[in-house]
Amino acid sequence: KKYIVVTGGVLSGIGKGIVSASIGRILKDCGINITSLKIDPYLNVDAGTMNPNQHGEVFVTDDGYEADLDLGHYERFLGIDMKRYNNITAGQIFKSIIEKEREGKYLGATVQMVPHVTEEIKNKIKYIDTDLLMIEIGGTVGDIEGEIFLEAVRELSLEEGIETFFFIHVTFVPYLNVTNEFKTKPTQQSVQLLRKIGIHPNMLIIRTEKSIDSNSLDKIALFAGVNRKYVINLPDAENVYEVPEKLFNIGIQTIIAEKLNLEISNHLNWNY
Ligand code: ADP
């Protein structure tokens, strides 16, 4: 089993969900058996009780689970029916831990974030049966709630073999009109935060309002320690359904397939 892990930096709502769903779609069209897992670090057990004005639509899955709206992106982009197991929240993890503790299942051990909570998260991730699992970690790197999930994924990457993991960090680079330049510092800092946790991103997807100059991308690659070929700009699209084609034209499928040692079909039927 191989994994792609998508994290976000600098701001929330920069399009991690769209990027993950788009990459998933491309790889699915390349003949890979893929599904997705959205991790929501909030303490709600599911999105059913959350205010849609604040949080967006509640997406109800085939098996009646009230999920985050990103599962809707996955279902529409991937053409796969999403199920309850395609979404986990911190609320579910803690609920399950506390129930097990009350049942005496920890046999007197002191129940801790590491290893018990991380173990629970890793088991949920391992439970999903697929060749390639696309894991999107909600929120922004540096959020206190998200830390335990990043730790669990880091541990899993060591247990399963780092060569089976591809880490993509999606960040935002703002443009300052007054000085007429793109500002890369927040992105540099967010990659530093990730590295402090022990995750070294393989690829950076740089979201901008307008196309960024190549000098700024060189600078980001240098500071982040990411191969320049793997630093990709994704300016705002008119329509989110353009994103898969843009990423496909950049050749993201070849880069990922090379790194993860995936066999992709060369007879891709691209019909968007
Ligand atoms: P995140 O997962 O980072 O919270 P989403 O993927 O849910 O972000 O995207 C947030 C919003 O931004 C969505 O409403 C989506 O329509 C829009 N969006 C995402 N990516 C792009 C893009 N490349 N171009 C234009 N709009 C986008």
Tab-separated table of C-alpha atoms and ligand atoms in Angstrom:
chain	number	residue	atom	x	y	z
A	1	LYS	CA	0.000	0.000	0.000
A	2	LYS	CA	1.232	3.495	-0.872
A	3	TYR	CA	0.276	6.817	0.666
A	4	ILE	CA	0.061	10.438	-0.420
A	5	VAL	CA	-0.266	12.833	2.504
A	6	VAL	CA	-1.488	16.377	1.876
A	7	THR	CA	-0.913	19.051	4.508
A	8	GLY	CA	-1.638	22.762	4.411
A	9	GLY	CA	0.402	25.764	5.407
A	10	VAL	CA	-0.062	29.492	6.056
A	11	LEU	CA	-3.870	29.724	5.718
A	12	SER	CA	-6.869	27.449	5.765
A	13	GLY	CA	-9.160	27.235	2.772
A	14	ILE	CA	-6.365	27.431	0.198
A	15	GLY	CA	-7.534	24.434	-1.754
A	16	LYS	CA	-5.977	21.351	-0.143
A	17	GLY	CA	-9.195	19.447	-0.730
A	18	ILE	CA	-9.324	20.419	-4.393
A	19	VAL	CA	-5.635	19.581	-4.896
A	20	SER	CA	-6.043	16.170	-3.209
A	21	ALA	CA	-9.206	15.315	-5.136
A	22	SER	CA	-7.595	16.435	-8.416
A	23	ILE	CA	-4.444	14.372	-7.905
A	24	GLY	CA	-6.617	11.438	-6.903
A	25	ARG	CA	-8.619	11.766	-10.094
A	26	ILE	CA	-5.522	11.921	-12.284
A	27	LEU	CA	-3.997	8.833	-10.673
A	28	LYS	CA	-7.300	6.975	-10.867
A	29	ASP	CA	-7.419	7.741	-14.596
A	30	CYS	CA	-3.858	6.408	-14.829
A	31	GLY	CA	-5.206	3.055	-13.681
A	32	ILE	CA	-4.370	3.180	-9.973
A	33	ASN	CA	-6.759	1.761	-7.369
A	34	ILE	CA	-7.132	4.797	-5.107
A	35	THR	CA	-9.325	6.131	-2.354
A	36	SER	CA	-9.141	9.022	0.065
A	37	LEU	CA	-9.181	9.732	3.764
A	38	LYS	CA	-10.023	13.159	5.107
A	39	ILE	CA	-8.731	13.760	8.621
A	40	ASP	CA	-10.491	16.543	10.503
A	41	PRO	CA	-8.632	17.559	13.643
A	42	TYR	CA	-11.711	19.180	15.245
A	43	LEU	CA	-13.259	17.631	18.358
A	44	ASN	CA	-16.736	17.246	16.871
A	45	VAL	CA	-17.505	13.569	16.362
A	46	ASP	CA	-18.887	14.353	12.908
A	47	ALA	CA	-19.873	17.439	10.885
A	48	GLY	CA	-23.602	16.891	11.503
A	49	THR	CA	-23.798	19.371	14.382
A	50	MET	CA	-21.669	22.053	12.748
A	51	ASN	CA	-23.086	25.352	11.476
A	52	PRO	CA	-23.068	25.224	7.666
A	53	ASN	CA	-22.636	29.017	7.499
A	54	GLN	CA	-19.344	28.625	9.254
A	55	HIS	CA	-18.248	25.287	7.946
A	56	GLY	CA	-19.851	24.778	4.529
A	57	GLU	CA	-22.199	21.993	3.463
A	58	VAL	CA	-22.574	18.822	5.497
A	59	PHE	CA	-21.968	16.021	3.025
A	60	VAL	CA	-23.993	12.899	3.756
A	61	THR	CA	-22.369	9.675	2.548
A	62	ASP	CA	-23.963	6.617	1.054
A	63	ASP	CA	-24.012	4.858	4.419
A	64	GLY	CA	-25.643	7.792	6.211
A	65	TYR	CA	-22.612	9.450	7.795
A	66	GLU	CA	-22.602	13.249	8.118
A	67	ALA	CA	-19.197	14.306	6.837
A	68	ASP	CA	-17.088	17.296	6.012
A	69	LEU	CA	-17.758	18.955	2.653
A	70	ASP	CA	-14.414	17.757	1.298
A	71	LEU	CA	-15.878	14.257	0.992
A	72	GLY	CA	-18.211	15.786	-1.582
A	73	HIS	CA	-15.177	16.974	-3.575
A	74	TYR	CA	-13.708	13.477	-3.409
A	75	GLU	CA	-16.926	11.791	-4.471
A	76	ARG	CA	-17.422	14.161	-7.413
A	77	PHE	CA	-13.794	14.199	-8.555
A	78	LEU	CA	-12.956	10.540	-7.974
A	79	GLY	CA	-16.309	9.076	-8.958
A	80	ILE	CA	-16.179	6.777	-5.900
A	81	ASP	CA	-18.948	6.621	-3.293
A	82	MET	CA	-17.517	7.896	-0.017
A	83	LYS	CA	-18.221	5.914	3.150
A	84	ARG	CA	-18.033	6.529	6.872
A	85	TYR	CA	-14.421	5.257	6.986
A	86	ASN	CA	-13.275	7.910	4.482
A	87	ASN	CA	-13.410	10.573	7.211
A	88	ILE	CA	-11.965	10.610	10.711
A	89	THR	CA	-12.220	13.371	13.281
A	90	ALA	CA	-10.354	13.923	16.537
A	91	GLY	CA	-13.745	13.608	18.271
A	92	GLN	CA	-14.140	10.026	17.002
A	93	ILE	CA	-10.614	9.078	18.018
A	94	PHE	CA	-10.941	10.421	21.575
A	95	LYS	CA	-14.443	8.960	21.982
A	96	SER	CA	-13.139	5.545	21.078
A	97	ILE	CA	-10.093	5.868	23.369
A	98	ILE	CA	-12.227	6.900	26.343
A	99	GLU	CA	-14.712	4.084	25.730
A	100	LYS	CA	-11.876	1.552	25.609
A	101	GLU	CA	-10.368	3.000	28.769
A	102	ARG	CA	-13.709	2.681	30.613
A	103	GLU	CA	-13.996	-0.912	29.452
A	104	GLY	CA	-10.586	-1.608	30.973
A	105	LYS	CA	-9.077	-2.516	27.622
A	106	TYR	CA	-5.763	-0.791	28.371
A	107	LEU	CA	-5.124	-3.259	31.192
A	108	GLY	CA	-4.005	-0.695	33.720
A	109	ALA	CA	-1.682	1.259	31.438
A	110	THR	CA	-1.496	5.050	31.617
A	111	VAL	CA	-3.364	6.091	28.464
A	112	GLN	CA	-1.289	8.638	26.559
A	113	MET	CA	-1.256	10.673	23.350
A	114	VAL	CA	1.754	8.625	22.228
A	115	PRO	CA	1.429	5.637	21.856
A	116	HIS	CA	-2.317	5.127	22.474
A	117	VAL	CA	-3.892	7.960	20.515
A	118	THR	CA	-1.385	7.638	17.648
A	119	GLU	CA	-2.009	3.859	17.594
A	120	GLU	CA	-5.769	4.437	17.277
A	121	ILE	CA	-5.188	6.850	14.371
A	122	LYS	CA	-2.742	4.523	12.613
A	123	ASN	CA	-5.194	1.611	12.904
A	124	LYS	CA	-7.955	3.652	11.272
A	125	ILE	CA	-5.605	4.583	8.432
A	126	LYS	CA	-4.420	0.990	7.982
A	127	TYR	CA	-8.023	-0.284	7.960
A	128	ILE	CA	-8.691	1.258	4.536
A	129	ASP	CA	-8.040	-1.348	1.872
A	130	THR	CA	-6.663	0.214	-1.314
A	131	ASP	CA	-3.442	0.355	-3.357
A	132	LEU	CA	-2.999	4.104	-2.915
A	133	LEU	CA	-4.494	6.107	-0.063
A	134	MET	CA	-4.751	9.856	-0.366
A	135	ILE	CA	-4.721	11.324	3.156
A	136	GLU	CA	-5.671	14.959	3.560
A	137	ILE	CA	-4.991	16.446	6.972
A	138	GLY	CA	-7.415	19.305	7.600
A	139	GLY	CA	-6.408	22.634	9.112
A	140	THR	CA	-2.975	24.232	8.922
A	141	VAL	CA	0.393	22.911	10.074
A	142	GLY	CA	1.037	24.456	13.486
A	143	ASP	CA	-2.569	24.030	14.703
A	144	ILE	CA	-2.549	22.431	18.130
A	145	GLU	CA	-5.332	19.962	17.201
A	146	GLY	CA	-3.543	18.730	14.095
A	147	GLU	CA	-0.255	17.842	15.757
A	148	ILE	CA	-1.204	14.349	16.905
A	149	PHE	CA	-2.347	13.380	13.405
A	150	LEU	CA	0.930	14.575	11.886
A	151	GLU	CA	2.773	12.579	14.514
A	152	ALA	CA	0.705	9.469	13.723
A	153	VAL	CA	1.410	9.836	10.005
A	154	ARG	CA	5.113	10.374	10.675
A	155	GLU	CA	5.236	7.191	12.782
A	156	LEU	CA	3.334	5.268	10.120
A	157	SER	CA	5.749	6.417	7.416
A	158	LEU	CA	8.646	4.987	9.406
A	159	GLU	CA	6.806	1.741	10.160
A	160	GLU	CA	5.616	1.130	6.599
A	161	GLY	CA	8.750	2.507	4.915
A	162	ILE	CA	9.368	6.124	3.933
A	163	GLU	CA	9.552	5.060	0.252
A	164	THR	CA	5.818	4.246	0.370
A	165	PHE	CA	4.938	7.830	1.363
A	166	PHE	CA	4.722	11.012	-0.703
A	167	PHE	CA	4.212	14.226	1.282
A	168	ILE	CA	2.647	17.227	-0.430
A	169	HIS	CA	2.473	20.564	1.360
A	170	VAL	CA	-0.007	23.087	-0.081
A	171	THR	CA	0.755	26.689	0.882
A	172	PHE	CA	-0.236	30.206	-0.058
A	173	VAL	CA	2.153	32.914	-1.269
A	174	PRO	CA	0.658	36.409	-0.996
A	175	TYR	CA	1.387	39.224	-3.437
A	176	LEU	CA	2.117	42.673	-2.006
A	177	ASN	CA	0.888	45.371	-4.380
A	178	VAL	CA	2.760	48.243	-2.727
A	179	THR	CA	6.159	46.641	-3.132
A	180	ASN	CA	5.187	44.691	-6.223
A	181	GLU	CA	6.475	41.333	-4.997
A	182	PHE	CA	5.492	37.846	-3.882
A	183	LYS	CA	6.243	37.149	-0.221
A	184	THR	CA	7.640	33.690	0.409
A	185	LYS	CA	8.441	33.972	4.132
A	186	PRO	CA	5.187	32.455	5.483
A	187	THR	CA	5.742	29.432	3.230
A	188	GLN	CA	9.362	29.040	4.385
A	189	GLN	CA	8.199	29.147	7.987
A	190	SER	CA	5.431	26.650	7.488
A	191	VAL	CA	7.836	24.152	5.878
A	192	GLN	CA	10.153	24.677	8.871
A	193	LEU	CA	7.253	23.824	11.189
A	194	LEU	CA	6.600	20.610	9.281
A	195	ARG	CA	10.255	19.644	9.393
A	196	LYS	CA	10.367	20.280	13.124
A	197	ILE	CA	7.675	17.623	13.484
A	198	GLY	CA	9.845	15.271	11.421
A	199	ILE	CA	8.061	15.464	8.085
A	200	HIS	CA	10.059	16.534	5.057
A	201	PRO	CA	7.711	17.415	2.186
A	202	ASN	CA	8.459	15.830	-1.188
A	203	MET	CA	6.456	18.419	-3.072
A	204	LEU	CA	5.203	21.967	-2.505
A	205	ILE	CA	2.108	23.244	-4.243
A	206	ILE	CA	2.227	27.007	-4.161
A	207	ARG	CA	-1.214	28.609	-4.366
A	208	THR	CA	-1.220	32.220	-5.584
A	209	GLU	CA	-3.795	34.628	-6.957
A	210	LYS	CA	-1.744	35.237	-10.121
A	211	SER	CA	1.120	33.239	-11.645
A	212	ILE	CA	4.296	33.552	-9.590
A	213	ASP	CA	7.736	34.346	-11.061
A	214	SER	CA	10.256	31.571	-11.288
A	215	ASN	CA	12.793	33.370	-9.030
A	216	SER	CA	10.363	33.190	-6.133
A	217	LEU	CA	9.890	29.464	-6.742
A	218	ASP	CA	13.696	29.000	-6.825
A	219	LYS	CA	13.923	30.770	-3.488
A	220	ILE	CA	11.179	28.619	-1.935
A	221	ALA	CA	12.853	25.441	-3.223
A	222	LEU	CA	16.167	26.508	-1.704
A	223	PHE	CA	14.815	27.475	1.704
A	224	ALA	CA	12.461	24.502	1.946
A	225	GLY	CA	15.056	21.986	0.772
A	226	VAL	CA	12.667	20.646	-1.858
A	227	ASN	CA	13.843	19.764	-5.376
A	228	ARG	CA	12.940	22.709	-7.656
A	229	LYS	CA	11.171	20.316	-10.042
A	230	TYR	CA	8.781	19.476	-7.213
A	231	VAL	CA	7.824	23.074	-6.402
A	232	ILE	CA	4.676	23.705	-8.387
A	233	ASN	CA	2.665	26.887	-8.780
A	234	LEU	CA	-1.113	26.629	-8.884
A	235	PRO	CA	-2.688	30.040	-9.440
A	236	ASP	CA	-6.420	30.581	-8.813
A	237	ALA	CA	-8.465	28.824	-11.449
A	238	GLU	CA	-11.715	30.245	-12.874
A	239	ASN	CA	-13.346	26.975	-11.989
A	240	VAL	CA	-12.106	24.221	-9.668
A	241	TYR	CA	-12.787	21.567	-12.317
A	242	GLU	CA	-9.842	23.039	-14.287
A	243	VAL	CA	-7.412	22.005	-11.553
A	244	PRO	CA	-7.015	18.300	-12.526
A	245	GLU	CA	-6.130	19.237	-16.107
A	246	LYS	CA	-3.630	21.883	-14.941
A	247	LEU	CA	-1.879	19.430	-12.653
A	248	PHE	CA	-1.946	16.750	-15.326
A	249	ASN	CA	-0.300	19.103	-17.849
A	250	ILE	CA	2.456	19.819	-15.324
A	251	GLY	CA	3.031	16.041	-15.225
A	252	ILE	CA	2.313	15.546	-11.531
A	253	GLN	CA	1.322	11.898	-12.204
A	254	THR	CA	4.812	11.094	-13.544
A	255	ILE	CA	6.562	12.739	-10.589
A	256	ILE	CA	4.422	10.868	-8.048
A	257	ALA	CA	4.627	7.563	-9.928
A	258	GLU	CA	8.427	7.829	-10.083
A	259	LYS	CA	8.777	8.499	-6.386
A	260	LEU	CA	6.229	5.897	-5.240
A	261	ASN	CA	7.251	3.344	-7.823
A	262	LEU	CA	3.729	3.118	-9.276
A	263	GLU	CA	2.994	1.653	-12.655
A	264	ILE	CA	0.861	4.153	-14.501
A	265	SER	CA	-0.864	3.578	-17.785
A	266	ASN	CA	0.468	5.548	-20.748
A	267	HIS	CA	-2.845	5.343	-22.534
A	268	LEU	CA	-4.562	7.909	-20.403
A	269	ASN	CA	-7.927	8.881	-21.711
A	270	TRP	CA	-8.083	12.524	-20.756
A	271	ASN	CA	-11.521	13.848	-21.476
A	272	TYR	CA	-12.301	16.983	-19.495
B	1	ADP	P1	-9.029	23.498	2.052
B	1	ADP	O1	-9.185	22.009	1.842
B	1	ADP	O2	-7.605	23.955	2.005
B	1	ADP	O3	-9.785	24.042	3.203
B	1	ADP	P2	-10.743	23.624	-0.263
B	1	ADP	O4	-10.099	22.667	-1.193
B	1	ADP	O5	-11.964	23.201	0.446
B	1	ADP	O6	-9.669	24.189	0.773
B	1	ADP	O7	-11.007	24.954	-1.093
B	1	ADP	C1	-11.541	26.122	-0.494
B	1	ADP	C2	-12.301	26.930	-1.540
B	1	ADP	O8	-11.393	27.467	-2.502
B	1	ADP	C3	-13.299	26.083	-2.295
B	1	ADP	O9	-14.541	26.741	-2.222
B	1	ADP	C4	-12.816	26.025	-3.703
B	1	ADP	O10	-13.900	26.239	-4.578
B	1	ADP	C5	-11.794	27.157	-3.819
B	1	ADP	N1	-10.592	26.728	-4.550
B	1	ADP	C6	-9.763	25.726	-4.201
B	1	ADP	N2	-8.738	25.598	-5.059
B	1	ADP	C7	-8.888	26.555	-6.003
B	1	ADP	C8	-8.160	26.937	-7.166
B	1	ADP	N3	-7.022	26.318	-7.549
B	1	ADP	N4	-8.624	27.980	-7.888
B	1	ADP	C9	-9.757	28.616	-7.501
B	1	ADP	N5	-10.483	28.307	-6.416
B	1	ADP	C10	-10.089	27.289	-5.664
